[in-house]
Coordinates of C-alpha atoms and ligand atoms in Angstrom, one line a residue:
M1 CA 81.4 63.2 138.3
T2 CA 84.0 65.5 139.6
I3 CA 83.1 68.3 137.3
D4 CA 85.6 70.9 138.6
A5 CA 88.5 68.5 137.9
V6 CA 87.2 67.9 134.4
L7 CA 86.8 71.6 133.7
T8 CA 90.4 72.2 134.9
R9 CA 91.6 69.4 132.7
I10 CA 89.8 71.0 129.7
D11 CA 91.5 74.3 130.4
A12 CA 94.9 72.8 130.6
E13 CA 94.4 70.6 127.5
L14 CA 93.1 73.4 125.2
P15 CA 96.2 73.9 123.0
Q16 CA 96.4 70.2 122.3
A17 CA 92.6 70.1 121.6
I18 CA 93.1 72.9 119.1
D19 CA 95.9 71.0 117.4
R20 CA 93.7 67.9 117.0
L21 CA 91.0 70.1 115.5
M22 CA 93.5 71.6 113.1
E23 CA 94.5 68.1 111.9
L24 CA 90.8 67.3 111.0
L25 CA 90.4 70.7 109.4
R26 CA 93.3 70.0 107.0
I27 CA 91.4 67.2 105.4
P28 CA 89.3 68.7 102.5
S29 CA 86.2 66.6 103.0
I30 CA 83.9 68.4 100.6
S31 CA 81.0 66.0 100.2
T32 CA 79.2 67.4 97.2
D33 CA 82.1 67.1 94.7
P34 CA 83.2 63.5 93.8
A35 CA 86.7 64.8 93.3
W36 CA 87.1 64.9 97.1
K37 CA 85.7 61.4 97.8
G38 CA 89.0 60.1 99.1
D39 CA 89.3 63.0 101.5
C40 CA 85.9 62.3 102.9
A41 CA 86.9 58.8 103.6
R42 CA 90.2 60.1 105.1
A43 CA 88.2 62.3 107.5
A44 CA 86.0 59.4 108.5
D45 CA 89.1 57.3 109.2
W46 CA 90.6 60.0 111.2
L47 CA 87.5 60.2 113.4
V48 CA 87.5 56.4 113.9
K49 CA 91.1 56.5 115.0
E50 CA 90.3 59.4 117.4
L51 CA 87.3 57.7 118.9
T52 CA 89.1 54.4 119.2
S53 CA 91.9 56.1 121.1
L54 CA 89.3 57.6 123.4
G55 CA 88.1 54.1 124.3
F56 CA 85.1 53.9 122.0
K57 CA 84.4 50.9 119.9
A58 CA 84.4 52.8 116.6
E59 CA 84.0 51.8 113.0
I60 CA 83.5 53.0 109.5
R61 CA 80.1 52.1 108.0
P62 CA 80.2 52.2 104.2
T63 CA 77.3 53.6 102.3
P64 CA 76.7 54.1 98.6
G65 CA 78.0 57.6 99.2
H66 CA 80.4 58.8 101.9
P67 CA 80.9 56.5 105.0
M68 CA 79.2 56.9 108.3
V69 CA 81.1 56.7 111.6
V70 CA 79.5 54.9 114.5
A71 CA 81.1 54.5 117.9
R72 CA 79.8 53.0 121.1
H73 CA 80.6 53.2 124.8
E74 CA 78.4 51.2 127.1
G75 CA 78.0 52.7 130.5
P76 CA 75.3 53.6 133.1
G77 CA 72.5 56.0 132.6
P78 CA 70.3 57.0 129.7
H79 CA 71.6 56.0 126.2
L80 CA 72.6 59.3 124.5
L81 CA 73.4 59.6 120.8
F82 CA 75.8 62.4 119.8
Y83 CA 75.5 63.5 116.1
G84 CA 77.8 65.7 114.0
H85 CA 79.0 65.8 110.4
Y86 CA 82.6 65.7 109.1
D87 CA 81.9 66.9 105.6
V88 CA 82.1 70.5 104.6
Q89 CA 80.8 72.9 102.0
P90 CA 82.8 73.7 98.8
V91 CA 85.2 76.7 99.2
D92 CA 84.3 78.8 96.1
P93 CA 84.8 81.6 95.5
L94 CA 88.4 80.9 96.5
N95 CA 89.7 84.4 95.7
L96 CA 87.6 85.8 98.6
W97 CA 89.5 83.8 101.2
T98 CA 92.2 85.5 103.1
R99 CA 94.0 82.2 103.5
E100 CA 93.9 78.7 102.0
P101 CA 90.7 77.2 103.3
F102 CA 92.3 73.9 104.3
D103 CA 95.4 75.4 105.9
P104 CA 93.7 76.5 109.2
A105 CA 95.3 78.8 111.6
I106 CA 94.5 80.8 114.7
E107 CA 94.0 84.5 113.9
E108 CA 93.6 87.4 116.3
T109 CA 90.5 89.5 115.7
A110 CA 88.9 92.4 117.5
N111 CA 86.6 89.9 119.1
G112 CA 89.4 87.6 120.3
P113 CA 91.2 84.7 118.7
V114 CA 89.5 82.6 116.0
I115 CA 90.2 79.3 114.2
R116 CA 90.1 80.2 110.5
G117 CA 89.4 77.5 107.9
R118 CA 86.6 75.6 106.1
G119 CA 84.7 73.4 108.6
S120 CA 86.1 75.2 111.6
S121 CA 82.6 76.0 112.7
D122 CA 80.4 73.8 110.5
D123 CA 80.8 71.2 111.8
K124 CA 84.2 69.9 112.6
G125 CA 84.9 72.5 115.4
Q126 CA 81.5 71.8 116.9
L127 CA 81.7 68.0 116.8
M128 CA 85.2 68.1 118.4
T129 CA 83.8 70.0 121.4
F130 CA 82.0 66.9 122.4
L131 CA 84.9 64.5 121.8
E132 CA 87.2 66.8 123.8
A133 CA 84.7 66.9 126.7
C134 CA 84.7 63.0 126.6
R135 CA 88.5 63.0 126.6
A136 CA 88.8 65.3 129.6
Y137 CA 86.3 63.3 131.5
K138 CA 88.2 60.1 130.7
D139 CA 91.5 61.7 131.7
V140 CA 90.1 62.6 135.1
N141 CA 87.8 59.6 135.7
G142 CA 89.5 56.8 133.9
T143 CA 86.5 56.0 131.8
L144 CA 84.2 57.7 129.3
P145 CA 81.0 59.3 130.7
G146 CA 77.6 57.6 130.6
N147 CA 76.1 55.4 127.9
L148 CA 77.1 56.9 124.6
T149 CA 76.7 56.2 120.9
I150 CA 78.5 58.6 118.5
F151 CA 77.2 59.0 115.0
F152 CA 79.0 61.1 112.4
E153 CA 77.7 61.7 108.9
G154 CA 79.7 62.7 105.8
E155 CA 76.9 63.8 103.5
E156 CA 75.2 66.6 105.5
E157 CA 76.3 69.3 103.2
S158 CA 75.2 67.4 100.1
G159 CA 71.6 66.5 101.0
S160 CA 72.3 63.3 103.0
P161 CA 71.4 60.8 100.3
S162 CA 72.5 57.8 102.4
L163 CA 71.0 58.9 105.7
I164 CA 67.4 57.6 105.6
P165 CA 68.3 54.1 104.3
F166 CA 71.1 54.0 106.9
L167 CA 68.9 55.0 109.8
Q168 CA 66.3 52.5 108.7
A169 CA 68.8 49.7 108.3
N170 CA 70.4 50.4 111.7
K171 CA 67.3 51.4 113.6
D172 CA 67.8 49.3 116.7
E173 CA 71.4 50.3 117.1
L174 CA 70.8 54.0 116.7
S175 CA 67.5 54.4 118.6
C176 CA 68.6 55.9 121.9
D177 CA 66.9 57.8 124.7
L178 CA 67.9 61.2 123.4
A179 CA 70.0 62.7 120.6
L180 CA 72.5 65.5 121.2
I181 CA 73.3 67.5 118.1
C182 CA 76.1 70.0 117.9
D183 CA 75.6 71.9 114.6
T184 CA 73.8 75.1 115.6
S185 CA 74.7 78.6 116.7
M186 CA 74.1 80.8 119.7
V187 CA 71.4 83.5 119.4
S188 CA 74.1 86.1 120.1
P189 CA 77.7 85.9 121.3
G190 CA 77.9 84.5 124.8
V191 CA 74.2 83.6 125.1
P192 CA 73.9 79.8 125.4
S193 CA 71.1 78.5 123.2
I194 CA 69.1 75.3 122.9
A195 CA 67.2 75.0 119.6
G196 CA 63.5 74.2 120.1
Q197 CA 62.5 74.4 116.4
L198 CA 64.3 74.3 113.1
R199 CA 63.0 75.2 109.7
G200 CA 62.6 72.5 107.1
M201 CA 63.7 72.8 103.5
L202 CA 62.3 72.1 100.0
K203 CA 64.4 72.4 96.9
E204 CA 63.1 73.0 93.3
E205 CA 64.7 73.7 90.0
F206 CA 62.9 74.4 86.8
T207 CA 63.5 75.4 83.2
L208 CA 61.1 77.6 81.3
H209 CA 61.2 76.6 77.6
G210 CA 60.1 79.1 75.0
P211 CA 61.2 79.1 71.3
R212 CA 62.2 75.8 69.7
I213 CA 65.8 77.1 69.3
D214 CA 67.8 80.2 70.2
L215 CA 66.6 83.0 67.9
H216 CA 68.2 86.0 66.2
S217 CA 66.9 89.1 68.0
G218 CA 66.7 91.0 64.7
H219 CA 64.6 88.4 62.9
Y220 CA 62.5 87.4 65.8
G221 CA 62.8 90.2 68.4
G222 CA 59.3 91.5 68.9
P223 CA 57.2 88.5 67.9
A224 CA 59.3 86.1 69.9
L225 CA 58.5 84.8 73.4
N226 CA 61.5 85.6 75.5
P227 CA 62.0 83.0 78.3
L228 CA 64.2 85.4 80.3
R229 CA 61.4 88.0 80.4
E230 CA 58.8 85.5 81.2
I231 CA 60.8 83.8 84.0
S232 CA 61.4 87.3 85.5
K233 CA 57.6 88.0 85.6
L234 CA 57.0 84.6 87.1
I235 CA 59.6 85.1 89.8
A236 CA 58.1 88.5 90.6
S237 CA 54.7 86.8 91.1
F238 CA 56.0 84.6 93.9
H239 CA 55.7 87.4 96.6
D240 CA 53.2 90.2 97.2
E241 CA 54.1 93.7 98.2
D242 CA 54.2 92.8 101.9
G243 CA 56.9 90.2 101.4
R244 CA 54.3 87.4 101.8
V245 CA 54.6 84.4 99.5
A246 CA 51.8 84.7 97.0
V247 CA 51.6 81.0 96.2
E248 CA 48.1 79.6 96.9
G249 CA 48.1 77.1 99.8
F250 CA 51.7 77.9 100.7
Y251 CA 50.9 78.8 104.4
E252 CA 49.0 75.7 105.2
G253 CA 50.4 74.3 108.5
V254 CA 52.1 77.5 109.5
H255 CA 51.3 78.6 113.1
E256 CA 51.8 81.9 114.8
V257 CA 54.4 82.0 117.5
P258 CA 52.7 81.8 121.0
E259 CA 52.9 85.1 122.9
E260 CA 55.0 83.6 125.7
L261 CA 57.7 82.4 123.3
K262 CA 57.6 85.6 121.4
R263 CA 58.3 87.4 124.7
Q264 CA 61.2 85.2 125.4
W265 CA 62.6 85.8 122.0
E266 CA 62.3 89.6 122.5
N267 CA 64.6 89.2 125.6
C268 CA 67.1 86.7 124.3
G269 CA 69.9 89.2 123.6
F270 CA 69.5 89.1 119.8
D271 CA 71.1 92.2 118.3
E272 CA 68.9 93.0 115.4
A273 CA 70.9 96.0 114.1
E274 CA 74.1 94.0 114.2
Y275 CA 72.5 91.0 112.5
L276 CA 71.3 93.3 109.7
A277 CA 74.5 95.3 109.5
H278 CA 76.6 92.1 109.2
A279 CA 74.7 91.4 105.9
G280 CA 75.0 95.0 104.8
M281 CA 71.3 95.8 105.4
T282 CA 69.5 98.4 107.4
V283 CA 66.1 96.8 107.6
A284 CA 64.6 93.3 107.4
H285 CA 63.1 92.6 104.0
G286 CA 60.8 89.7 105.0
E287 CA 57.2 89.5 105.7
K288 CA 55.7 92.7 107.1
G289 CA 54.2 92.5 110.5
Y290 CA 56.8 90.0 111.8
S291 CA 59.9 90.7 113.8
T292 CA 63.3 89.9 112.3
L293 CA 63.6 86.9 114.6
E294 CA 60.2 85.6 113.6
Q295 CA 61.1 86.1 109.9
Q296 CA 64.2 84.0 110.5
W297 CA 62.9 81.3 112.8
A298 CA 59.2 81.0 112.5
R299 CA 58.1 82.1 109.1
P300 CA 58.4 80.1 105.8
T301 CA 60.3 81.5 102.8
L302 CA 60.5 81.0 99.1
E303 CA 63.9 82.2 97.9
I304 CA 65.4 82.4 94.4
N305 CA 68.9 80.9 94.7
G306 CA 69.9 81.0 91.1
L307 CA 68.6 82.5 87.8
W308 CA 70.2 82.1 84.5
G309 CA 69.9 81.8 80.7
G310 CA 70.9 83.4 77.5
Y311 CA 74.4 84.7 76.5
Q312 CA 76.7 85.3 79.4
G313 CA 80.1 85.5 77.7
A314 CA 82.2 88.5 76.9
G315 CA 80.8 91.2 74.6
S316 CA 77.2 90.9 73.4
K317 CA 75.2 88.4 71.4
T318 CA 71.9 89.3 69.8
V319 CA 70.1 86.2 70.9
I320 CA 66.7 85.4 72.2
P321 CA 67.4 82.2 74.2
A322 CA 65.3 79.1 73.9
E323 CA 65.1 78.6 77.7
A324 CA 65.7 80.2 81.1
H325 CA 66.4 78.4 84.4
C326 CA 65.7 79.0 88.1
K327 CA 66.7 77.4 91.4
I328 CA 64.4 77.8 94.4
T329 CA 64.5 76.7 98.0
C330 CA 61.8 77.1 100.5
R331 CA 62.3 77.1 104.3
L332 CA 59.4 75.4 106.0
V333 CA 58.0 75.8 109.5
G334 CA 55.4 74.2 111.8
D335 CA 53.4 71.4 110.1
M336 CA 54.1 72.4 106.5
D337 CA 54.2 69.4 104.2
P338 CA 57.1 69.5 101.7
A339 CA 55.1 67.5 99.1
K340 CA 52.1 69.8 99.4
V341 CA 54.4 72.9 99.2
R342 CA 56.1 71.4 96.1
A343 CA 52.7 70.8 94.4
A344 CA 51.6 74.4 95.3
V345 CA 54.7 76.0 93.9
R346 CA 54.4 73.9 90.7
R347 CA 50.8 74.8 90.3
H348 CA 51.6 78.5 90.7
V349 CA 54.3 78.3 88.0
E350 CA 52.1 76.3 85.6
A351 CA 49.2 78.8 86.1
H352 CA 51.5 81.8 85.3
L353 CA 53.0 80.4 82.1
P354 CA 52.2 82.4 78.9
V355 CA 51.0 80.7 75.7
D356 CA 53.8 78.7 73.9
A357 CA 55.9 78.3 77.0
R358 CA 56.3 75.1 79.0
V359 CA 58.2 74.2 82.1
T360 CA 60.2 71.2 83.1
W361 CA 61.2 70.3 86.7
D362 CA 64.3 68.7 88.1
S363 CA 62.7 65.9 90.0
D364 CA 65.6 64.7 92.0
L365 CA 65.7 67.5 94.6
D366 CA 64.7 66.6 98.2
G367 CA 62.8 68.2 101.0
A368 CA 62.3 67.8 104.7
P369 CA 59.7 69.2 107.1
A370 CA 60.5 71.5 110.0
A371 CA 61.6 69.8 113.3
V372 CA 59.8 70.9 116.4
M373 CA 61.3 69.5 119.6
N374 CA 59.7 68.3 122.8
T375 CA 61.2 71.0 125.0
A376 CA 59.2 69.8 128.0
R377 CA 61.6 66.9 128.6
P378 CA 63.6 67.2 131.8
E379 CA 66.9 67.0 129.9
F380 CA 66.1 70.4 128.4
E381 CA 65.9 72.0 131.8
A382 CA 69.0 70.1 133.0
A383 CA 70.9 71.3 129.9
R384 CA 69.6 74.8 130.3
Q385 CA 71.0 74.9 133.9
A386 CA 74.3 73.4 132.9
L387 CA 74.7 76.0 130.1
S388 CA 73.7 78.9 132.3
D389 CA 76.4 77.8 134.8
E390 CA 79.1 77.8 132.1
W391 CA 78.2 81.0 130.3
N392 CA 77.1 82.9 133.4
R393 CA 74.0 84.0 131.5
E394 CA 70.5 82.4 131.4
A395 CA 70.3 79.9 128.5
V396 CA 67.4 80.3 126.1
I397 CA 65.2 78.0 124.1
V398 CA 65.4 79.5 120.6
G399 CA 64.3 78.8 117.0
M400 CA 66.7 78.2 114.2
G401 CA 66.5 79.6 110.7
G402 CA 68.6 76.8 109.2
S403 CA 67.5 73.3 108.3
I404 CA 68.9 70.3 110.1
P405 CA 66.9 67.5 108.6
I406 CA 68.6 65.0 110.9
A407 CA 66.6 66.2 113.9
Y408 CA 63.4 65.4 112.0
Y409 CA 64.7 62.0 110.8
F410 CA 65.8 61.0 114.4
K411 CA 62.2 61.7 115.4
S412 CA 60.3 60.2 112.4
I413 CA 62.5 57.2 111.8
L414 CA 64.1 56.4 115.2
G415 CA 61.3 57.9 117.5
M416 CA 64.0 59.9 119.3
D417 CA 63.9 63.5 120.5
A418 CA 66.9 65.7 119.9
M419 CA 68.5 68.5 121.9
L420 CA 70.4 70.9 119.7
I421 CA 73.1 72.7 121.4
G422 CA 75.8 74.6 119.4
Y423 CA 78.4 77.2 120.1
A424 CA 78.8 78.8 116.7
N425 CA 78.2 82.5 116.2
D426 CA 76.3 84.1 113.3
D427 CA 79.4 85.8 112.0
D428 CA 81.2 82.5 111.6
A429 CA 80.7 82.7 107.8
I430 CA 79.7 79.0 107.6
H431 CA 79.3 78.0 103.9
S432 CA 81.1 81.3 103.0
P433 CA 84.7 82.4 102.4
N434 CA 86.8 82.9 105.6
E435 CA 84.8 80.6 107.8
K436 CA 86.0 80.8 111.4
Y437 CA 85.2 79.4 114.9
D438 CA 85.9 81.5 117.9
V439 CA 88.5 79.9 120.3
K440 CA 86.0 80.9 123.0
S441 CA 83.2 78.9 121.3
F442 CA 85.5 75.9 121.1
H443 CA 86.8 76.1 124.7
K444 CA 83.5 76.9 126.4
G445 CA 81.8 74.5 124.1
I446 CA 83.9 71.7 125.5
R447 CA 83.3 72.9 129.0
S448 CA 79.6 73.1 128.3
W449 CA 79.3 69.5 127.1
A450 CA 81.2 68.4 130.2
R451 CA 78.6 70.2 132.4
V452 CA 75.7 68.9 130.3
L453 CA 77.0 65.3 130.5
D454 CA 77.5 65.8 134.2
R455 CA 73.8 66.5 134.6
I456 CA 72.2 64.0 132.2
A457 CA 74.7 61.2 131.6
K458 CA 74.1 59.3 134.8
Ligands
ZN501 ZN1 76.5 71.8 109.6

């Protein structure tokens, strides 16, 4: 591969590449809300058209939910599968956006130009870095690089209900030598990062039932069991004073970070003060005795994501509600087993219920274990060198606080390792109002994939 010519082509083609990304960003492919189903299909169609024009054999694969996109280019070298997702998170609260979420634009900021819009970073901007690298390669060499399968999902932001059956049904087709996933961020701006471990995820929701019906707080206030009071006590019991999860058995399968890796993490350019300040904090509030990075990458959590009940309208209402509700997610690490963690959390809740209270669980919520990659594979070193060349800074093997279950399923269902390389930054506001992707991330992301493919796709 004539890598210099490809890089030059990428630089020259950047404005057109941004235009193509903008087109995709204008499609409101929110997967969780059925109101946007047609737009999810439209995004999938757009990608098929794009891939076909690049010379892939691309097609829509229907599922009971949103369609998958699968594309193939046969060529020499190891069979690489590239994964991304075309669906995006909902945009609420809309009033906090500085522009319409699906009317993307380039905005100048103190840190350089950014592409503002829902999905710009997660994951449309990221997945387009790979396609644009393929395009530049083809423009220069007349053919696509290597031996590639492209696999795009449209349900990543809504729990991937169709993913496991799809992987099982298309196991032969999708089992490649290595997966490349572009859906992660750099440890700090300008520091190229390859994820070596990702936390898993477990979701729970429960209702604490108290009185048979809502009660008058004059007639029953005092004698009544108040579910809001009881659920507050229950939630307070989930953690001890050191920020450690106080659920018995919760830490089974959690391993301490090896000293050598810990040392690498200490020198990976992570700006703790800025990370905390971005969220409006001055200190880390996680488990005592662990660094902020360890709390984010290598320690499990039990978080309350929602808590509600009783009267929430205007004015007051003298009610003792019949029930109270809570949504929980746990981030899992190491060898934690989601089923065991679920059982432990439920045992904890049942054991802390007062007399006359009972609890019901939403049984439809999913979970996935952590994904720990085989970073000893030679492709990791090759990619590390390619990324170091592009960013002029040694690339690091990092952990990831987020959950990308696909990496785990590639391993468990397809027997395939995954290399997660992404160019997002922590201030991209993914899932939040005003999501953005730095133009630099997009541009150097395209160049990075060209360099990575140059080293491993042959
Ligand atoms: Zn994503």
